[in-house]
Structure formats: C-alpha cells, structure tokens
PDB file of N, CA and C in Angstrom:
ATOM      1  N   MET A   1     114.747  -8.355  61.180  1.00  0.00           N
ATOM      2  CA  MET A   1     114.089  -9.530  61.738  1.00  0.00           C
ATOM      3  C   MET A   1     113.602  -9.219  63.153  1.00  0.00           C
ATOM      4  N   GLU A   2     112.648  -9.943  63.571  1.00  0.00           N
ATOM      5  CA  GLU A   2     112.001  -9.761  64.855  1.00  0.00           C
ATOM      6  C   GLU A   2     112.843 -10.293  66.020  1.00  0.00           C
ATOM      7  N   GLN A   3     112.654  -9.681  67.185  1.00  0.00           N
ATOM      8  CA  GLN A   3     113.325 -10.134  68.410  1.00  0.00           C
ATOM      9  C   GLN A   3     112.886 -11.556  68.753  1.00  0.00           C
ATOM     10  N   ASP A   4     113.816 -12.372  69.251  1.00  0.00           N
ATOM     11  CA  ASP A   4     113.540 -13.761  69.645  1.00  0.00           C
ATOM     12  C   ASP A   4     113.377 -13.820  71.161  1.00  0.00           C
ATOM     13  N   ASP A   5     112.144 -13.677  71.645  1.00  0.00           N
ATOM     14  CA  ASP A   5     111.882 -13.651  73.088  1.00  0.00           C
ATOM     15  C   ASP A   5     112.143 -14.990  73.764  1.00  0.00           C
ATOM     16  N   ASP A   6     112.077 -16.113  73.047  1.00  0.00           N
ATOM     17  CA  ASP A   6     112.279 -17.438  73.649  1.00  0.00           C
ATOM     18  C   ASP A   6     113.672 -17.612  74.241  1.00  0.00           C
ATOM     19  N   VAL A   7     114.656 -16.940  73.694  1.00  0.00           N
ATOM     20  CA  VAL A   7     116.038 -17.136  74.128  1.00  0.00           C
ATOM     21  C   VAL A   7     116.417 -16.219  75.305  1.00  0.00           C
ATOM     22  N   ILE A   8     115.686 -15.136  75.502  1.00  0.00           N
ATOM     23  CA  ILE A   8     116.002 -14.188  76.584  1.00  0.00           C
ATOM     24  C   ILE A   8     115.799 -14.864  77.940  1.00  0.00           C
ATOM     25  N   GLY A   9     116.799 -14.721  78.820  1.00  0.00           N
ATOM     26  CA  GLY A   9     116.747 -15.322  80.150  1.00  0.00           C
ATOM     27  C   GLY A   9     117.328 -16.721  80.209  1.00  0.00           C
ATOM     28  N   ARG A  10     117.833 -17.219  79.098  1.00  0.00           N
ATOM     29  CA  ARG A  10     118.415 -18.567  79.061  1.00  0.00           C
ATOM     30  C   ARG A  10     119.936 -18.494  79.240  1.00  0.00           C
ATOM     31  N   PRO A  11     120.493 -19.458  79.980  1.00  0.00           N
ATOM     32  CA  PRO A  11     121.955 -19.532  80.072  1.00  0.00           C
ATOM     33  C   PRO A  11     122.522 -20.193  78.826  1.00  0.00           C
ATOM     34  N   GLY A  12     123.788 -19.921  78.584  1.00  0.00           N
ATOM     35  CA  GLY A  12     124.488 -20.532  77.456  1.00  0.00           C
ATOM     36  C   GLY A  12     125.976 -20.595  77.740  1.00  0.00           C
ATOM     37  N   VAL A  13     126.718 -21.185  76.803  1.00  0.00           N
ATOM     38  CA  VAL A  13     128.173 -21.305  76.918  1.00  0.00           C
ATOM     39  C   VAL A  13     128.797 -20.734  75.648  1.00  0.00           C
ATOM     40  N   LEU A  14     129.823 -19.906  75.828  1.00  0.00           N
ATOM     41  CA  LEU A  14     130.484 -19.314  74.672  1.00  0.00           C
ATOM     42  C   LEU A  14     131.370 -20.338  73.960  1.00  0.00           C
ATOM     43  N   LEU A  15     131.120 -20.529  72.667  1.00  0.00           N
ATOM     44  CA  LEU A  15     131.969 -21.374  71.828  1.00  0.00           C
ATOM     45  C   LEU A  15     133.121 -20.564  71.254  1.00  0.00           C
ATOM     46  N   VAL A  16     132.877 -19.264  71.087  1.00  0.00           N
ATOM     47  CA  VAL A  16     133.881 -18.316  70.589  1.00  0.00           C
ATOM     48  C   VAL A  16     133.830 -17.106  71.505  1.00  0.00           C
ATOM     49  N   ALA A  17     134.999 -16.648  71.978  1.00  0.00           N
ATOM     50  CA  ALA A  17     135.070 -15.503  72.890  1.00  0.00           C
ATOM     51  C   ALA A  17     134.477 -14.258  72.254  1.00  0.00           C
ATOM     52  N   THR A  18     133.880 -13.392  73.087  1.00  0.00           N
ATOM     53  CA  THR A  18     133.429 -12.086  72.609  1.00  0.00           C
ATOM     54  C   THR A  18     134.578 -11.094  72.770  1.00  0.00           C
ATOM     55  N   ARG A  19     134.523 -10.021  71.999  1.00  0.00           N
ATOM     56  CA  ARG A  19     135.531  -8.966  72.123  1.00  0.00           C
ATOM     57  C   ARG A  19     134.864  -7.656  72.512  1.00  0.00           C
ATOM     58  N   GLY A  20     133.895  -7.785  73.430  1.00  0.00           N
ATOM     59  CA  GLY A  20     133.171  -6.606  73.862  1.00  0.00           C
ATOM     60  C   GLY A  20     132.398  -6.034  72.688  1.00  0.00           C
ATOM     61  N   PRO A  21     132.242  -4.705  72.638  1.00  0.00           N
ATOM     62  CA  PRO A  21     131.479  -4.109  71.540  1.00  0.00           C
ATOM     63  C   PRO A  21     132.209  -4.175  70.193  1.00  0.00           C
ATOM     64  N   ALA A  22     133.481  -4.565  70.194  1.00  0.00           N
ATOM     65  CA  ALA A  22     134.268  -4.609  68.954  1.00  0.00           C
ATOM     66  C   ALA A  22     133.854  -5.739  68.026  1.00  0.00           C
ATOM     67  N   ALA A  23     133.471  -6.876  68.586  1.00  0.00           N
ATOM     68  CA  ALA A  23     133.112  -8.020  67.738  1.00  0.00           C
ATOM     69  C   ALA A  23     132.375  -9.065  68.572  1.00  0.00           C
ATOM     70  N   PRO A  24     131.451  -9.779  67.933  1.00  0.00           N
ATOM     71  CA  PRO A  24     130.694 -10.800  68.664  1.00  0.00           C
ATOM     72  C   PRO A  24     131.467 -12.097  68.787  1.00  0.00           C
ATOM     73  N   GLY A  25     131.017 -12.919  69.733  1.00  0.00           N
ATOM     74  CA  GLY A  25     131.460 -14.296  69.828  1.00  0.00           C
ATOM     75  C   GLY A  25     130.317 -15.178  69.365  1.00  0.00           C
ATOM     76  N   GLU A  26     130.347 -16.435  69.787  1.00  0.00           N
ATOM     77  CA  GLU A  26     129.258 -17.345  69.465  1.00  0.00           C
ATOM     78  C   GLU A  26     128.862 -18.091  70.727  1.00  0.00           C
ATOM     79  N   VAL A  27     127.565 -18.190  70.971  1.00  0.00           N
ATOM     80  CA  VAL A  27     127.034 -18.850  72.158  1.00  0.00           C
ATOM     81  C   VAL A  27     126.092 -19.960  71.733  1.00  0.00           C
ATOM     82  N   VAL A  28     126.117 -21.060  72.477  1.00  0.00           N
ATOM     83  CA  VAL A  28     125.132 -22.118  72.285  1.00  0.00           C
ATOM     84  C   VAL A  28     124.191 -22.085  73.478  1.00  0.00           C
ATOM     85  N   VAL A  29     122.877 -22.101  73.178  1.00  0.00           N
ATOM     86  CA  VAL A  29     121.837 -21.944  74.187  1.00  0.00           C
ATOM     87  C   VAL A  29     120.843 -23.093  74.057  1.00  0.00           C
ATOM     88  N   SER A  30     120.430 -23.664  75.190  1.00  0.00           N
ATOM     89  CA  SER A  30     119.357 -24.665  75.190  1.00  0.00           C
ATOM     90  C   SER A  30     118.027 -23.934  75.121  1.00  0.00           C
ATOM     91  N   VAL A  31     117.302 -24.154  74.030  1.00  0.00           N
ATOM     92  CA  VAL A  31     116.028 -23.467  73.812  1.00  0.00           C
ATOM     93  C   VAL A  31     115.176 -24.277  72.844  1.00  0.00           C
ATOM     94  N   ARG A  32     113.869 -24.228  73.033  1.00  0.00           N
ATOM     95  CA  ARG A  32     112.916 -24.893  72.137  1.00  0.00           C
ATOM     96  C   ARG A  32     113.180 -26.397  72.006  1.00  0.00           C
ATOM     97  N   GLY A  33     113.585 -27.047  73.097  1.00  0.00           N
ATOM     98  CA  GLY A  33     113.787 -28.492  73.098  1.00  0.00           C
ATOM     99  C   GLY A  33     115.088 -28.961  72.466  1.00  0.00           C
ATOM    100  N   GLY A  34     115.986 -28.064  72.168  1.00  0.00           N
ATOM    101  CA  GLY A  34     117.286 -28.429  71.579  1.00  0.00           C
ATOM    102  C   GLY A  34     118.312 -27.381  71.932  1.00  0.00           C
ATOM    103  N   THR A  35     119.389 -27.339  71.170  1.00  0.00           N
ATOM    104  CA  THR A  35     120.391 -26.290  71.351  1.00  0.00           C
ATOM    105  C   THR A  35     120.513 -25.517  70.046  1.00  0.00           C
ATOM    106  N   GLU A  36     120.752 -24.229  70.183  1.00  0.00           N
ATOM    107  CA  GLU A  36     120.890 -23.357  69.019  1.00  0.00           C
ATOM    108  C   GLU A  36     122.070 -22.422  69.238  1.00  0.00           C
ATOM    109  N   ALA A  37     122.747 -22.063  68.158  1.00  0.00           N
ATOM    110  CA  ALA A  37     123.887 -21.148  68.213  1.00  0.00           C
ATOM    111  C   ALA A  37     123.453 -19.750  67.773  1.00  0.00           C
ATOM    112  N   PHE A  38     124.012 -18.756  68.430  1.00  0.00           N
ATOM    113  CA  PHE A  38     123.723 -17.352  68.139  1.00  0.00           C
ATOM    114  C   PHE A  38     125.019 -16.559  68.166  1.00  0.00           C
ATOM    115  N   LEU A  39     125.087 -15.462  67.412  1.00  0.00           N
ATOM    116  CA  LEU A  39     126.156 -14.497  67.609  1.00  0.00           C
ATOM    117  C   LEU A  39     125.907 -13.836  68.950  1.00  0.00           C
ATOM    118  N   ALA A  40     126.951 -13.659  69.739  1.00  0.00           N
ATOM    119  CA  ALA A  40     126.810 -13.140  71.103  1.00  0.00           C
ATOM    120  C   ALA A  40     127.590 -11.844  71.263  1.00  0.00           C
ATOM    121  N   TRP A  41     126.899 -10.805  71.652  1.00  0.00           N
ATOM    122  CA  TRP A  41     127.499  -9.498  71.920  1.00  0.00           C
ATOM    123  C   TRP A  41     127.525  -9.248  73.420  1.00  0.00           C
ATOM    124  N   SER A  42     128.601  -8.605  73.897  1.00  0.00           N
ATOM    125  CA  SER A  42     128.714  -8.266  75.321  1.00  0.00           C
ATOM    126  C   SER A  42     129.388  -6.906  75.468  1.00  0.00           C
ATOM    127  N   ASP A  43     129.150  -6.255  76.606  1.00  0.00           N
ATOM    128  CA  ASP A  43     129.780  -4.958  76.872  1.00  0.00           C
ATOM    129  C   ASP A  43     131.275  -5.104  77.134  1.00  0.00           C
ATOM    130  N   GLU A  44     131.659  -6.217  77.759  1.00  0.00           N
ATOM    131  CA  GLU A  44     133.064  -6.494  78.091  1.00  0.00           C
ATOM    132  C   GLU A  44     133.485  -7.774  77.383  1.00  0.00           C
ATOM    133  N   PRO A  45     134.766  -7.912  77.029  1.00  0.00           N
ATOM    134  CA  PRO A  45     135.226  -9.168  76.433  1.00  0.00           C
ATOM    135  C   PRO A  45     134.995 -10.343  77.394  1.00  0.00           C
ATOM    136  N   LEU A  46     134.533 -11.466  76.859  1.00  0.00           N
ATOM    137  CA  LEU A  46     134.290 -12.676  77.644  1.00  0.00           C
ATOM    138  C   LEU A  46     135.024 -13.842  76.986  1.00  0.00           C
ATOM    139  N   PRO A  47     135.641 -14.728  77.787  1.00  0.00           N
ATOM    140  CA  PRO A  47     136.445 -15.811  77.228  1.00  0.00           C
ATOM    141  C   PRO A  47     135.618 -16.983  76.703  1.00  0.00           C
ATOM    142  N   LYS A  48     136.211 -17.715  75.789  1.00  0.00           N
ATOM    143  CA  LYS A  48     135.627 -18.967  75.310  1.00  0.00           C
ATOM    144  C   LYS A  48     135.379 -19.875  76.511  1.00  0.00           C
ATOM    145  N   GLY A  49     134.233 -20.546  76.547  1.00  0.00           N
ATOM    146  CA  GLY A  49     133.894 -21.448  77.639  1.00  0.00           C
ATOM    147  C   GLY A  49     133.162 -20.790  78.789  1.00  0.00           C
ATOM    148  N   ALA A  50     133.048 -19.448  78.760  1.00  0.00           N
ATOM    149  CA  ALA A  50     132.344 -18.747  79.840  1.00  0.00           C
ATOM    150  C   ALA A  50     130.857 -19.075  79.804  1.00  0.00           C
ATOM    151  N   THR A  51     130.260 -19.217  80.997  1.00  0.00           N
ATOM    152  CA  THR A  51     128.809 -19.355  81.094  1.00  0.00           C
ATOM    153  C   THR A  51     128.221 -17.961  81.069  1.00  0.00           C
ATOM    154  N   VAL A  52     127.215 -17.763  80.229  1.00  0.00           N
ATOM    155  CA  VAL A  52     126.605 -16.451  80.062  1.00  0.00           C
ATOM    156  C   VAL A  52     125.094 -16.559  80.186  1.00  0.00           C
ATOM    157  N   LEU A  53     124.457 -15.411  80.361  1.00  0.00           N
ATOM    158  CA  LEU A  53     123.004 -15.315  80.402  1.00  0.00           C
ATOM    159  C   LEU A  53     122.576 -14.391  79.266  1.00  0.00           C
ATOM    160  N   VAL A  54     121.619 -14.831  78.474  1.00  0.00           N
ATOM    161  CA  VAL A  54     121.096 -14.007  77.384  1.00  0.00           C
ATOM    162  C   VAL A  54     120.169 -12.950  77.984  1.00  0.00           C
ATOM    163  N   ILE A  55     120.502 -11.674  77.755  1.00  0.00           N
ATOM    164  CA  ILE A  55     119.720 -10.582  78.341  1.00  0.00           C
ATOM    165  C   ILE A  55     118.943  -9.790  77.289  1.00  0.00           C
ATOM    166  N   GLY A  56     119.190 -10.085  76.018  1.00  0.00           N
ATOM    167  CA  GLY A  56     118.477  -9.374  74.967  1.00  0.00           C
ATOM    168  C   GLY A  56     118.655 -10.058  73.633  1.00  0.00           C
ATOM    169  N   SER A  57     117.735  -9.775  72.720  1.00  0.00           N
ATOM    170  CA  SER A  57     117.793 -10.320  71.368  1.00  0.00           C
ATOM    171  C   SER A  57     117.887  -9.171  70.382  1.00  0.00           C
ATOM    172  N   ARG A  58     118.784  -9.316  69.425  1.00  0.00           N
ATOM    173  CA  ARG A  58     118.926  -8.315  68.363  1.00  0.00           C
ATOM    174  C   ARG A  58     118.244  -8.778  67.081  1.00  0.00           C
ATOM    175  N   GLY A  59     117.548  -9.923  67.156  1.00  0.00           N
ATOM    176  CA  GLY A  59     116.965 -10.498  65.949  1.00  0.00           C
ATOM    177  C   GLY A  59     118.063 -11.114  65.093  1.00  0.00           C
ATOM    178  N   THR A  60     117.715 -11.723  63.999  1.00  0.00           N
ATOM    179  CA  THR A  60     118.663 -12.323  63.064  1.00  0.00           C
ATOM    180  C   THR A  60     119.722 -13.171  63.777  1.00  0.00           C
ATOM    181  N   ARG A  61     119.301 -13.958  64.767  1.00  0.00           N
ATOM    182  CA  ARG A  61     120.167 -14.890  65.489  1.00  0.00           C
ATOM    183  C   ARG A  61     121.350 -14.201  66.171  1.00  0.00           C
ATOM    184  N   GLN A  62     121.106 -13.008  66.721  1.00  0.00           N
ATOM    185  CA  GLN A  62     122.103 -12.274  67.486  1.00  0.00           C
ATOM    186  C   GLN A  62     121.510 -11.917  68.845  1.00  0.00           C
ATOM    187  N   VAL A  63     122.324 -12.116  69.899  1.00  0.00           N
ATOM    188  CA  VAL A  63     121.857 -11.853  71.262  1.00  0.00           C
ATOM    189  C   VAL A  63     122.875 -11.049  72.043  1.00  0.00           C
ATOM    190  N   ASP A  64     122.403 -10.404  73.100  1.00  0.00           N
ATOM    191  CA  ASP A  64     123.265  -9.722  74.066  1.00  0.00           C
ATOM    192  C   ASP A  64     123.402 -10.624  75.275  1.00  0.00           C
ATOM    193  N   VAL A  65     124.639 -10.760  75.789  1.00  0.00           N
ATOM    194  CA  VAL A  65     124.898 -11.649  76.918  1.00  0.00           C
ATOM    195  C   VAL A  65     125.718 -10.949  77.992  1.00  0.00           C
ATOM    196  N   ILE A  66     125.618 -11.487  79.209  1.00  0.00           N
ATOM    197  CA  ILE A  66     126.478 -11.089  80.320  1.00  0.00           C
ATOM    198  C   ILE A  66     127.048 -12.365  80.931  1.00  0.00           C
ATOM    199  N   GLU A  67     128.216 -12.238  81.569  1.00  0.00           N
ATOM    200  CA  GLU A  67     128.782 -13.391  82.276  1.00  0.00           C
ATOM    201  C   GLU A  67     127.840 -13.758  83.413  1.00  0.00           C
ATOM    202  N   TRP A  68     127.689 -15.054  83.681  1.00  0.00           N
ATOM    203  CA  TRP A  68     126.684 -15.494  84.635  1.00  0.00           C
ATOM    204  C   TRP A  68     127.133 -16.778  85.318  1.00  0.00           C
ATOM    205  N   ALA A  69     126.807 -16.885  86.596  1.00  0.00           N
ATOM    206  CA  ALA A  69     127.027 -18.122  87.352  1.00  0.00           C
ATOM    207  C   ALA A  69     125.686 -18.560  87.910  1.00  0.00           C
ATOM    208  N   ASP A  70     125.346 -19.818  87.737  1.00  0.00           N
ATOM    209  CA  ASP A  70     124.081 -20.352  88.240  1.00  0.00           C
ATOM    210  C   ASP A  70     124.084 -20.283  89.761  1.00  0.00           C
ATOM    211  N   PRO A  71     123.152 -19.557  90.377  1.00  0.00           N
ATOM    212  CA  PRO A  71     123.143 -19.453  91.835  1.00  0.00           C
ATOM    213  C   PRO A  71     122.934 -20.795  92.520  1.00  0.00           C
ATOM    214  N   LEU A  72     122.287 -21.733  91.865  1.00  0.00           N
ATOM    215  CA  LEU A  72     122.099 -23.064  92.465  1.00  0.00           C
ATOM    216  C   LEU A  72     123.412 -23.839  92.545  1.00  0.00           C
ATOM    217  N   ASP A  73     124.326 -23.589  91.609  1.00  0.00           N
ATOM    218  CA  ASP A  73     125.635 -24.234  91.680  1.00  0.00           C
ATOM    219  C   ASP A  73     126.400 -23.818  92.930  1.00  0.00           C
ATOM    220  N   ALA A  74     126.242 -22.548  93.322  1.00  0.00           N
ATOM    221  CA  ALA A  74     126.918 -22.055  94.526  1.00  0.00           C
ATOM    222  C   ALA A  74     126.375 -22.703  95.800  1.00  0.00           C
ATOM    223  N   LEU A  75     125.155 -23.243  95.704  1.00  0.00           N
ATOM    224  CA  LEU A  75     124.540 -23.888  96.856  1.00  0.00           C
ATOM    225  C   LEU A  75     124.722 -25.398  96.842  1.00  0.00           C
ATOM    226  N   GLY A  76     125.590 -25.901  95.967  1.00  0.00           N
ATOM    227  CA  GLY A  76     125.846 -27.325  95.918  1.00  0.00           C
ATOM    228  C   GLY A  76     125.059 -28.057  94.843  1.00  0.00           C
ATOM    229  N   GLY A  77     124.582 -27.324  93.853  1.00  0.00           N
ATOM    230  CA  GLY A  77     123.878 -27.959  92.738  1.00  0.00           C
ATOM    231  C   GLY A  77     122.387 -27.762  92.817  1.00  0.00           C
ATOM    232  N   SER A  78     121.749 -28.058  91.725  1.00  0.00           N
ATOM    233  CA  SER A  78     120.301 -27.891  91.656  1.00  0.00           C
ATOM    234  C   SER A  78     119.590 -29.025  92.377  1.00  0.00           C
ATOM    235  N   PRO A  79     118.357 -28.828  92.791  1.00  0.00           N
ATOM    236  CA  PRO A  79     117.605 -29.893  93.473  1.00  0.00           C
ATOM    237  C   PRO A  79     117.464 -31.139  92.609  1.00  0.00           C
ATOM    238  N   ALA A  80     117.348 -30.965  91.307  1.00  0.00           N
ATOM    239  CA  ALA A  80     117.218 -32.125  90.404  1.00  0.00           C
ATOM    240  C   ALA A  80     118.477 -32.978  90.430  1.00  0.00           C
ATOM    241  N   ALA A  81     119.643 -32.333  90.556  1.00  0.00           N
ATOM    242  CA  ALA A  81     120.899 -33.070  90.587  1.00  0.00           C
ATOM    243  C   ALA A  81     121.050 -33.852  91.902  1.00  0.00           C
ATOM    244  N   ALA A  82     120.459 -33.328  92.979  1.00  0.00           N
ATOM    245  CA  ALA A  82     120.582 -33.987  94.274  1.00  0.00           C
ATOM    246  C   ALA A  82     119.688 -35.222  94.385  1.00  0.00           C
ATOM    247  N   GLY A  83     118.634 -35.273  93.585  1.00  0.00           N
ATOM    248  CA  GLY A  83     117.676 -36.353  93.690  1.00  0.00           C
ATOM    249  C   GLY A  83     118.054 -37.495  92.897  1.00  0.00           C
TER     250      GLY A  83
END
C-alpha cells in the first residue's frame, strides 16, 4: 500500500504502548477532519498515553513515531487557548 502523507507531521496519543522495534503500539491521530488509529512503530519503547509525533508512514495504516512535546505547551499554551 502507498505511503499516507496526510498523517506525517501530526501529533497523536498512544492508546497502546510501543515496544520499540520488537512490536508496534497503537496511536490515535487527528487527521482529515476526524481521528484515525494506526499501528505505531518507534525506535525506543514508549508508554501508553505518551504524546508522539508521526515522522513516517509505512502504508497499510502503519506509522513511525517519536515521543514529542508541543513547544507551545511549554510557553503556557497555544495562542488559540489564550483567546
């Protein structure tokens, strides 16, 4: 199956922990006006509930993720939240 470019660069939350390259977890990502679930692969194990960033697509509803923190959260929230 073809790579899903729409999901790359989107943040998500792990519903199921990843076990690094040994086994995928599951991530829910806001994309295409809704939320979608994907199998999530990572280089290092990541816990359930971790915020991640999708850095690649493997096609067939599988993505590569890294742990991620929204830089706007570190600054006290996004501008939309302040307004």
